[in-house]
XYZ file of C-alpha atoms in Angstrom:
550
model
C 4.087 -2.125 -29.188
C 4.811 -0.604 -25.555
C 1.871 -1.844 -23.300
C -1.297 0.223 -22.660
C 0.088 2.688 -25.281
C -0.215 3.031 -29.501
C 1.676 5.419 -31.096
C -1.082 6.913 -33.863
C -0.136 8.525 -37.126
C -1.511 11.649 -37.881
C -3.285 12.752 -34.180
C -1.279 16.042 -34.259
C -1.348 19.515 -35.432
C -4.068 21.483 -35.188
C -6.438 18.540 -33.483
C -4.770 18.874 -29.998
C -4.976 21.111 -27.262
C -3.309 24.541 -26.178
C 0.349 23.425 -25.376
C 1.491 23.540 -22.014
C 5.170 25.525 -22.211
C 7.267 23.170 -19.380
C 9.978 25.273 -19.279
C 12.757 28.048 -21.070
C 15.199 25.396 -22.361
C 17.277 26.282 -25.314
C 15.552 26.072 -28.349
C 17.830 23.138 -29.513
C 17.097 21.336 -26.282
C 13.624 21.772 -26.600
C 11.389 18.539 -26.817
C 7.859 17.715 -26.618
C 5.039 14.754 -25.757
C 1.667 14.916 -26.712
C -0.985 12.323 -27.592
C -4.944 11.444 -26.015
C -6.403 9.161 -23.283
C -9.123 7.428 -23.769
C -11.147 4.811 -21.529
C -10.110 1.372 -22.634
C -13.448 -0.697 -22.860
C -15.051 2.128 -25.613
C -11.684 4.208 -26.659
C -13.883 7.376 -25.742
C -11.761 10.562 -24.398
C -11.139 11.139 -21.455
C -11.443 14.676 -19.970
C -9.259 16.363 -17.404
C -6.804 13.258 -16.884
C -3.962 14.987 -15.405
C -0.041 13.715 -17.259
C 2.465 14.268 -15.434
C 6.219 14.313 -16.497
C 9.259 14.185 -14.333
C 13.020 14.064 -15.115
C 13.314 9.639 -13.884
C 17.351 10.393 -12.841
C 16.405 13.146 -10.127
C 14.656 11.050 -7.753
C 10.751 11.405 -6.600
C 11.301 15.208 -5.742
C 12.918 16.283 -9.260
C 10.877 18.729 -10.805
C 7.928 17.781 -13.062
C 5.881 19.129 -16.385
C 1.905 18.511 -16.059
C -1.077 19.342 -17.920
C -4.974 18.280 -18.491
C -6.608 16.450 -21.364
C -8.974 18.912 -23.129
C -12.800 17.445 -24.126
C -11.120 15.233 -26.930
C -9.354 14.180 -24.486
C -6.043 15.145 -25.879
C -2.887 16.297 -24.344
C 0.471 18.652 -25.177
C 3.687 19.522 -23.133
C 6.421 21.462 -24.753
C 9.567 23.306 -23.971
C 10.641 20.277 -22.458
C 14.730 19.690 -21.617
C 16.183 16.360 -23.232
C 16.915 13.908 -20.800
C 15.226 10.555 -19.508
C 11.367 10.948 -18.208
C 8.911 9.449 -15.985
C 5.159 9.880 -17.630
C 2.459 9.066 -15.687
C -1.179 9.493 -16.212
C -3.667 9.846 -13.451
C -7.871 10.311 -13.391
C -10.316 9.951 -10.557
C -11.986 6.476 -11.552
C -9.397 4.391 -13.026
C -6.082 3.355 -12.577
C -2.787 5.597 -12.725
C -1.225 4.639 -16.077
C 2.930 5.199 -16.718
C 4.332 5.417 -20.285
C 5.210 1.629 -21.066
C 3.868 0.685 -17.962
C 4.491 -3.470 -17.174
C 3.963 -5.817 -14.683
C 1.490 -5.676 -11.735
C 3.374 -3.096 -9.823
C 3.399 -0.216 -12.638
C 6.554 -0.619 -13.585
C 7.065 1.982 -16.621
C 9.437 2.411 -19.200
C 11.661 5.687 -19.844
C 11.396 8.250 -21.550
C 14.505 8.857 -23.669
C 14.302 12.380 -25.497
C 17.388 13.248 -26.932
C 17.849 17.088 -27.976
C 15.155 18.637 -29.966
C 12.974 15.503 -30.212
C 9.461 14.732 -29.779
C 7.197 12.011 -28.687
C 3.891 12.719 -30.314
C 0.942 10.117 -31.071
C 0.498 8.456 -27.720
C -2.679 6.828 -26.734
C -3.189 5.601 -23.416
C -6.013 3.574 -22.684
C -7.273 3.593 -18.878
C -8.728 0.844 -17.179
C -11.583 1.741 -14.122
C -9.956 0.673 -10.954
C -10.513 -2.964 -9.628
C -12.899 -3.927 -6.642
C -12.848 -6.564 -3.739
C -16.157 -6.437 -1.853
C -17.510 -9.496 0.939
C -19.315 -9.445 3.907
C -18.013 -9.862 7.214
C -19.933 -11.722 9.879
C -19.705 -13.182 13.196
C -20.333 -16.927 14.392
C -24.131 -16.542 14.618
C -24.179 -14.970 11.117
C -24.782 -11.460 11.965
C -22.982 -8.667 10.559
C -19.813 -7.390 11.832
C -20.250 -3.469 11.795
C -17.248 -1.285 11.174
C -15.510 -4.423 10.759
C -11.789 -3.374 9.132
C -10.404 -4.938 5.992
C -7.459 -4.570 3.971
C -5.944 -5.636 0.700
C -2.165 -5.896 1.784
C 0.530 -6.097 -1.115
C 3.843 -8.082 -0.760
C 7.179 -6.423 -1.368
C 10.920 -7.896 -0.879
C 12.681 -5.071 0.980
C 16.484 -5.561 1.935
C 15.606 -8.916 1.682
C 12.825 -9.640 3.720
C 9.355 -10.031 2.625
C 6.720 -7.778 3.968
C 2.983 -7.134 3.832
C 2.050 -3.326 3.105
C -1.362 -2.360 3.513
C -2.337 -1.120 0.118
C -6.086 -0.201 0.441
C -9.040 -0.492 3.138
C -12.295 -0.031 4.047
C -14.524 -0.350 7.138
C -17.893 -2.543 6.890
C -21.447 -1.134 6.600
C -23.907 -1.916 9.094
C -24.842 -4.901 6.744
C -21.127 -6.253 7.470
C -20.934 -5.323 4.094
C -16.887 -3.844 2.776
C -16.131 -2.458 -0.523
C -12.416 -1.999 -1.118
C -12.015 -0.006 -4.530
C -9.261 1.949 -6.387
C -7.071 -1.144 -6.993
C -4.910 -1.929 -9.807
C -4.260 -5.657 -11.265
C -1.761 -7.701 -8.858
C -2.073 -10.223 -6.115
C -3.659 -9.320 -2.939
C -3.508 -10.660 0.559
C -7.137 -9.523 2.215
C -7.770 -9.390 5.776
C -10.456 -8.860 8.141
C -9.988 -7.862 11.437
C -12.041 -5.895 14.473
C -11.859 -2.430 14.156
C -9.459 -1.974 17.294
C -9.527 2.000 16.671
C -13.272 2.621 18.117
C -15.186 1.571 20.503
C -18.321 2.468 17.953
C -20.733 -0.672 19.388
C -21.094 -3.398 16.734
C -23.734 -5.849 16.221
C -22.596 -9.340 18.223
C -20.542 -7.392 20.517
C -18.121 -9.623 22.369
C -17.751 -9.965 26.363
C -15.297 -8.816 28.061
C -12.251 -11.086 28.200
C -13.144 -12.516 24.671
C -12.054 -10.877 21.152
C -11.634 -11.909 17.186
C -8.220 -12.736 15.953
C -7.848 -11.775 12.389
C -8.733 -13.639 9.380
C -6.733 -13.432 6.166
C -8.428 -15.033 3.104
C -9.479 -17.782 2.912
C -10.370 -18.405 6.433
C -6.313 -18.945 8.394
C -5.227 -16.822 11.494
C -1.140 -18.189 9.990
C -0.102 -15.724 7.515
C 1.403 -18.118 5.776
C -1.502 -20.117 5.061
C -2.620 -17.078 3.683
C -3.689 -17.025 -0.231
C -3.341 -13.892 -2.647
C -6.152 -13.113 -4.692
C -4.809 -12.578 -8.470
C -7.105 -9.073 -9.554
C -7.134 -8.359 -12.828
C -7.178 -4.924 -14.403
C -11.051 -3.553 -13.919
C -12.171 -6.787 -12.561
C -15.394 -6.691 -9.556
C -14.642 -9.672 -7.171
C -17.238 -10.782 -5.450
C -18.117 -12.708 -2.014
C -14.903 -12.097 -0.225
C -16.534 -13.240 2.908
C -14.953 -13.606 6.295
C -16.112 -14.981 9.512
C -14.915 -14.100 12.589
C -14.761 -16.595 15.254
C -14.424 -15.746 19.348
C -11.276 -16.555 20.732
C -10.240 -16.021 24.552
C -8.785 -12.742 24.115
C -6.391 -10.519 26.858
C -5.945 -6.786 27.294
C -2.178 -5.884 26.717
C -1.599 -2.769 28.699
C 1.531 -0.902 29.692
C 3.273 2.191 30.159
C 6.269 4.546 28.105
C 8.942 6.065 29.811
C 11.708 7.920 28.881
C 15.559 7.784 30.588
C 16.500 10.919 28.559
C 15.737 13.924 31.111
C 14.152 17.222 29.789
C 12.555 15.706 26.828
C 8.881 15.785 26.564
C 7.194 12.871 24.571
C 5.308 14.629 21.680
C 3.688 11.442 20.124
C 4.092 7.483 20.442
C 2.305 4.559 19.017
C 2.920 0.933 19.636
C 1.999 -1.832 17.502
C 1.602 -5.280 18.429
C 3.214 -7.651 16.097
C 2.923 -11.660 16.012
C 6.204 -12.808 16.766
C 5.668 -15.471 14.116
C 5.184 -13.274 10.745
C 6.185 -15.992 8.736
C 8.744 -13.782 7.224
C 6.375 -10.807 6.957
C 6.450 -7.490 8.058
C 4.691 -4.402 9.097
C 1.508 -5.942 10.652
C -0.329 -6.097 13.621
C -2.541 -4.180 16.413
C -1.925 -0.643 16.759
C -2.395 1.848 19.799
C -1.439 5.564 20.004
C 0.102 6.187 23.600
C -1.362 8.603 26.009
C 1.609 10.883 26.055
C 0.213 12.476 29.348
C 0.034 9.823 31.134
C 2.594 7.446 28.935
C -0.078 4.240 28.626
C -1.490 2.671 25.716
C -4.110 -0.389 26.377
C -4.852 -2.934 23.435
C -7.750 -4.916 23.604
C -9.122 -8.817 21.981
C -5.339 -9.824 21.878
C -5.223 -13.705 21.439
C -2.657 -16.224 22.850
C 0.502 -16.081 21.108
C 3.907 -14.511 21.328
C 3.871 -10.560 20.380
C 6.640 -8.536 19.360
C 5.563 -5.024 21.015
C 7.115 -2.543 18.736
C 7.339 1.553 19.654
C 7.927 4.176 18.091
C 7.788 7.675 19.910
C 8.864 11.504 19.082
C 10.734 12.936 21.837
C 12.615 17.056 21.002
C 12.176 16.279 17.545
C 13.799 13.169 17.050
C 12.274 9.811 16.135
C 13.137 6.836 18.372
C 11.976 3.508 18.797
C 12.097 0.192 21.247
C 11.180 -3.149 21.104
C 10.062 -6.025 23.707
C 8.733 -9.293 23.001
C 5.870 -10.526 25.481
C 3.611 -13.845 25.876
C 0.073 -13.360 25.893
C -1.824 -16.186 27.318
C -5.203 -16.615 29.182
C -4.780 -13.436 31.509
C -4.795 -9.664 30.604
C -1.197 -8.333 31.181
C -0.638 -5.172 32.801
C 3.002 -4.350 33.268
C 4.438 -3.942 29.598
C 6.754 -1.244 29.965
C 8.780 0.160 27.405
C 11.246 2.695 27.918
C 13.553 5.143 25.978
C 17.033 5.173 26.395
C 19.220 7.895 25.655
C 20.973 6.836 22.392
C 25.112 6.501 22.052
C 26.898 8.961 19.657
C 28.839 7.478 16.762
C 32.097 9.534 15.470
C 33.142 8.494 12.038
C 35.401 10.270 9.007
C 34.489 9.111 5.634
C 37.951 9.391 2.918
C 38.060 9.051 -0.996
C 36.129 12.227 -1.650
C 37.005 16.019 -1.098
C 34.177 18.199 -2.850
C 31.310 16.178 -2.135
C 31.957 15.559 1.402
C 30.055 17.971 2.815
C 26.972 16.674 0.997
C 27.444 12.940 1.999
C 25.079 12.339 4.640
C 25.778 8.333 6.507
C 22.902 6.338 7.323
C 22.701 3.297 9.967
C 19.917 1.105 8.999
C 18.992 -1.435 11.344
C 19.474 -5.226 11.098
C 16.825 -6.555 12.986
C 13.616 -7.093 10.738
C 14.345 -3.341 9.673
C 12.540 -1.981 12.574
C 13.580 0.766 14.210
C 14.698 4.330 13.046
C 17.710 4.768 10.676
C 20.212 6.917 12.426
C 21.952 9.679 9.892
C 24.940 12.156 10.088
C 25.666 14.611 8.053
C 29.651 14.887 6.725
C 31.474 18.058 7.356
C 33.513 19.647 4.984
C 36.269 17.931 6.459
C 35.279 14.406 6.246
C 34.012 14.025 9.990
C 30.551 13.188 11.325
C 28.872 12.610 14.386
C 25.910 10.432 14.177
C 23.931 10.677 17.639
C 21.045 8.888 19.791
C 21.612 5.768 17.965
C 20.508 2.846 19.956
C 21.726 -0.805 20.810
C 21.924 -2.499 18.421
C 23.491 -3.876 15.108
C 23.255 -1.697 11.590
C 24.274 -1.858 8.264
C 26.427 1.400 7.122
C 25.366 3.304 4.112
C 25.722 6.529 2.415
C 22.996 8.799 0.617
C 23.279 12.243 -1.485
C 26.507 11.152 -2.469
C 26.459 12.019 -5.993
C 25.795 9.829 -9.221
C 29.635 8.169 -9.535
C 30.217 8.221 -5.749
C 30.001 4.541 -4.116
C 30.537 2.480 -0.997
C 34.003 1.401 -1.109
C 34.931 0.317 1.962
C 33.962 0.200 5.732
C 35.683 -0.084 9.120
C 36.632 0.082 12.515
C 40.066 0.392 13.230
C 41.503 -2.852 11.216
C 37.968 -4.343 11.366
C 36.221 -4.582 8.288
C 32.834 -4.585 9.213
C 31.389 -3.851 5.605
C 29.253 -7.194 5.356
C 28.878 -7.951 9.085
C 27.937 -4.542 9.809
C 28.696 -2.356 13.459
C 27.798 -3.550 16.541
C 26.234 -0.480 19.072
C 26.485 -0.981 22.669
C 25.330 1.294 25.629
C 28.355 3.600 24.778
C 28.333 3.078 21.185
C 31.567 1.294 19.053
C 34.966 1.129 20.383
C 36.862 3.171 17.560
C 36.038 5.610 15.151
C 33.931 4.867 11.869
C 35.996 4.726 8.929
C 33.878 5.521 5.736
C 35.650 4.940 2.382
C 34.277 6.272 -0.544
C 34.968 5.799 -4.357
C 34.625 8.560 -6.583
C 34.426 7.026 -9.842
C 32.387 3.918 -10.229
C 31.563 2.323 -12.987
C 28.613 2.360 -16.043
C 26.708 -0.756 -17.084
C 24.009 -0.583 -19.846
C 22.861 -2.406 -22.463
C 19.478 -3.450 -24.056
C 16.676 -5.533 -23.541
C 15.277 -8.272 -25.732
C 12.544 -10.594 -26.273
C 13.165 -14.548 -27.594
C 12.909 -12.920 -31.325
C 14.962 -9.998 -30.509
C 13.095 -7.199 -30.399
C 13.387 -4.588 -27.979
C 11.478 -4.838 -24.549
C 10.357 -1.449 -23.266
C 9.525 -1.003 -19.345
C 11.024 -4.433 -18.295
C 12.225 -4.103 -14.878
C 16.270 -4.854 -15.108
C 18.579 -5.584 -11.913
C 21.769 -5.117 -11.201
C 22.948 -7.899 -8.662
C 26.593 -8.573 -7.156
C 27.995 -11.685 -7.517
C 29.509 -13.863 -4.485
C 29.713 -12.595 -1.178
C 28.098 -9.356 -1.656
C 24.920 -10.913 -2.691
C 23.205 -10.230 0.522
C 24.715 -6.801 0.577
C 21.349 -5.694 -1.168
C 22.362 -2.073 -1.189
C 24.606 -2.616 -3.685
C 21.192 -3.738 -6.001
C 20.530 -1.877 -8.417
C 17.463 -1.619 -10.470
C 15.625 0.123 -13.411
C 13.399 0.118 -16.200
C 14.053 0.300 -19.944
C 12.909 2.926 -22.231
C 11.299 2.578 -25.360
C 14.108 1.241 -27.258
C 14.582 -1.644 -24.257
C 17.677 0.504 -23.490
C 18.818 1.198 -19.882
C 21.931 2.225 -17.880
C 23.338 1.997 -13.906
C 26.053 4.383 -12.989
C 27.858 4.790 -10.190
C 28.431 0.748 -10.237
C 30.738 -0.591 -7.017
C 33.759 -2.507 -8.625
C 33.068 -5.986 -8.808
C 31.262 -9.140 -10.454
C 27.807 -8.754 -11.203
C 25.076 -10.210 -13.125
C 22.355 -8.505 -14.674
C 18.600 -10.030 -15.273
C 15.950 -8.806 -16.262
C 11.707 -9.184 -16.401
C 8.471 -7.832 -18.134
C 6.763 -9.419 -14.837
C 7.863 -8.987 -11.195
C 6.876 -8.265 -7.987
C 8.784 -5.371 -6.094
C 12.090 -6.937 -4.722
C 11.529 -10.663 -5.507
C 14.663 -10.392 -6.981
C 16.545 -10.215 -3.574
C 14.962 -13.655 -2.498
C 17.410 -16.412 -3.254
C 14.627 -18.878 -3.877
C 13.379 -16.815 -5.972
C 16.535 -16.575 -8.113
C 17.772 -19.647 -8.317
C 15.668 -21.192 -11.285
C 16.830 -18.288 -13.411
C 20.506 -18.079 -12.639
C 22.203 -19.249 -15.167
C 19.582 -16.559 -17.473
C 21.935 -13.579 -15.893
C 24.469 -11.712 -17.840
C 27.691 -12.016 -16.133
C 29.495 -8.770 -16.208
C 32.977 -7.448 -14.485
C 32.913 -3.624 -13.506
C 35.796 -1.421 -13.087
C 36.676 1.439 -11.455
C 35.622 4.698 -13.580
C 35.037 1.479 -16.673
C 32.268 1.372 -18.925
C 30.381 -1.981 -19.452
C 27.736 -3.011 -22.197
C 25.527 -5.934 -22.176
C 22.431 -7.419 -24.089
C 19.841 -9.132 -21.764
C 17.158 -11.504 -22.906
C 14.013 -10.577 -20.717
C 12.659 -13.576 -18.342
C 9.007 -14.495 -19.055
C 7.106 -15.680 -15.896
C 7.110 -19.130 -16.592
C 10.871 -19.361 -16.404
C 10.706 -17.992 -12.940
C 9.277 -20.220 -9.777
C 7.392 -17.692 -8.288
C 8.103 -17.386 -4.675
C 4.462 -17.693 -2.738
C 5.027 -16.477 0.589
């Protein structure tokens, strides 16, 4: 049985709702889903759920197939093309469902219809969203008003860890916060000063003093930090916080910009703890004055800051970075500016036809801040990629086609594929050579449980073996369909291994503490140019994992 779905006999026919016609395929191509939603706790419909199907190998924008439950709460799409499908299920109230959806991040299975089938008879039960709710209050035990709080979600991205905010909510004038429409998973909740109004709260502090924020249970140090484990539809109570005074300094400062008939159309800075503890994407914000080019953040604490732009300037997105000491005294002279960027000339080889949709993509190394410079390819294999700043980057392609892949990357003799380019004030001393492969290769297989039966929507990762382990664009990852089937194509050459889990966070798998207890549980697997690999997986259960607890 696929999780949160039942496939019932006999629901069909003239018991469900007006089809909805997805499109004019050919009538032997034509396929079909249908089935009901219901709430879980009492299995009575649900009305006007909105499904939602979308082709899973076109990428977020591919075009999608949607309808509404009727009063039965019942559901039909037809005229559908074979192929492999997303299916997601969404209602004001609960939780968004996906077909064969596992694990705490909603990772779904695929849809596999081949030509002219159907997938009738499914049932999805929804579950009303989860709550966090507390009460934020100050050292004399009075509410904080329009206190802010978050529920912040951890995600492994290019291999570093980082905190995304996944919810929030403001307090009452009780200090009371109610943070709603969650799903099951692990939260990190913090409370903080609402640094975005100057609204007067109850307890308001003195000048010179300010709150540093809290993350549950009580620690300033993210990594003392502990995640609450929600479960699905679960009310937790009494998530309280107290905010305690702390000698606080305004950070003030100005934006300029070195690039001459520009005008500065928007620019926010954030202020970042230097010491993240390996997490990302958090701190105090400020949107910058672009009149005047100042910003002003108030109740900073001691402590070192990364201060983090990032600014709009003729329609392209820049960014800079500074890191300042805050101690007992307000400072006043943080000035940022914006350099005019170096242009990049490159030629990427291996490909002819698809060259001139090939775009190249610089993503920075440093803590992945920072914009990711882009060029697009010509039809004759040259590219200019401009304003890119100092700095070192990774190289990567996009749009490059399903069997296209990364081959090879230099300057001159260099081969700067792992180490990545090094920009200066005038950019690189050479041209960017680009090397692309046109025919990579296929791994797929099937995933199974200890008995070995198939395991539908567990999340299965491609990951290189040796010294390309830390290349982590050459991951790859996806979920199985409802046989426990899956497929990568457009596979780099190379050694691999392939593992796979019903239960994982978002990226954990690009944490080397995280895979070294399950190592030796990977499928080894050799890929070839233009080769075809199969493989059977046993899935990981969470036990067999030490989960990494940032």
């Amino acid at each position: 049985m696929i999780a949160g779905i039942i496939f019932l006999p006999g629901v069909v026919g003239a018991q469900n709702p007006t089809p909805a016609r997805a499109s004019a395929a050919p009538e032997k191509d034509v396929c079909s889903v249908s089935g009901q939603v219901v709430r879980a706790a009492s299995n009575a419909p649900l009305r006007k759920a909105y499904i939602h199907v979308r082709n899973a190998d076109e990428g977020p924008h591919a075009k999608g197939y949607g309808t509404r439950t009727d009063d039965s709460g019942r559901f039909s799409i037809t005229g559908i093309p074979s192929g492999r499908y997303s299916l997601r299920v969404e209602r004001v109230g609960y939780v968004d469902q996906f077909y064969g959806e596992s694990g705490s991040q909603g990772h779904e299975a695929i849809l596999a219809l081949a030509p002219g089938e159907n997938a009738h008879d499914l049932l999805f039960r929804m579950v009303p969203w989860s709550v966090i709710s507390g009460r934020i209050t100050n050292e004399n035990g009075e509410p904080v008003i329009r206190a802010s709080v978050v529920a912040m979600r951890s995600r492994v991205e290019d291999g570093e860890r980082q905190l995304d905010v996944h919810e929030s909510a403001l307090t009452n004038d009780l200090g009371e916060y109610r943070i709603w429409s969650l799903g099951k998973g692990r939260y990190y909740i913090r409370a903080d000063r609402d640094h975005s109004t100057s609204f007067p709260s109850r307890g308001a502090l003195s000048r010179g003093t300010g709150y540093a924020p809290v993350f549950y249970p009580g620690t300033s140090d993210v990594a003392q930090a502990v995640a609450l484990d929600v479960r699905a539809g679960q009310e937790v109570p009494s998530v309280d916080f107290i905010l305690v005074p702390a000698r606080a300094s305004r950070v003030s400062g100005h934006v300029t910009s070195a690039i001459p008939g520009y005008k500065m159309t928007w620019a926010n800075v954030m202020l970042a703890p230097a010491s993240r503890s390996g997490f990302q994407g958090f701190g105090q914000e400020a949107v910058v004055d672009t009149a005047k080019g100042s910003f002003q953040i108030d109740g900073v604490v001691a402590g070192s800051y990364d201060v983090l732009l990032w600014a709009t300037l003729g329609g392209t997105h820049r960014s800079a970075r500074q890191r300042i000491e805050v101690r007992e005294s307000d400072l006043s002279d943080v000035d940022l500016a914006i350099e005019k960027g170096a242009e990049i000339l490159g030629r990427i080889s291996g490909v002819q036809k698809e060259a001139a949709r090939v775009e190249i993509v610089l993503k920075p190394a440093e803590g992945g801040f920072g914009e990711r410079p882009r060029g697009d390819v010509k039809a004759d294999g040259t590219f200019v990629i401009g304003e890119v700043s100092e700095g070192k980057y990774g190289v990567d392609v996009a749009h490059a086609g399903p069997d296209v892949y990364l081959k090879s990357v230099r300057i001159g003799a260099q081969d700067v594929l792992l180490s990545g380019i090094n920009v200066g004030p005038t950019g690189i001393k050479g041209t960017l050579e680009v090397e692309l492969g046109t025919a990579g290769g296929v791994v797929e297989g099937a995933v199974t449980d200890p008995d070995g039966l198939p395991v539908a929507g567990a999340t299965t990762v491609l990951i290189p073996d040796g010294k390309l382990r830390t290349r982590y664009s050459f991951y790859r990852d996806t979920t199985t369909d409802q046989h426990g089937k899956f497929i990568f194509r457009g596979v780099r050459p190379g050694e691999y291994k392939v593992f796979s889990w019903q239960e994982v966070e978002s990226g954990d798998w690009e944490e080397a503490e995280f895979i070294k207890p399950v190592e030796e549980k990977g499928v080894k697997v050799t890929v070839e140019e233009n080769g075809r690999r199969a493989v059977e997986v046993k899935v990981i259960s969470g036990d067999a994992t030490a989960k990494t607890n940032p």
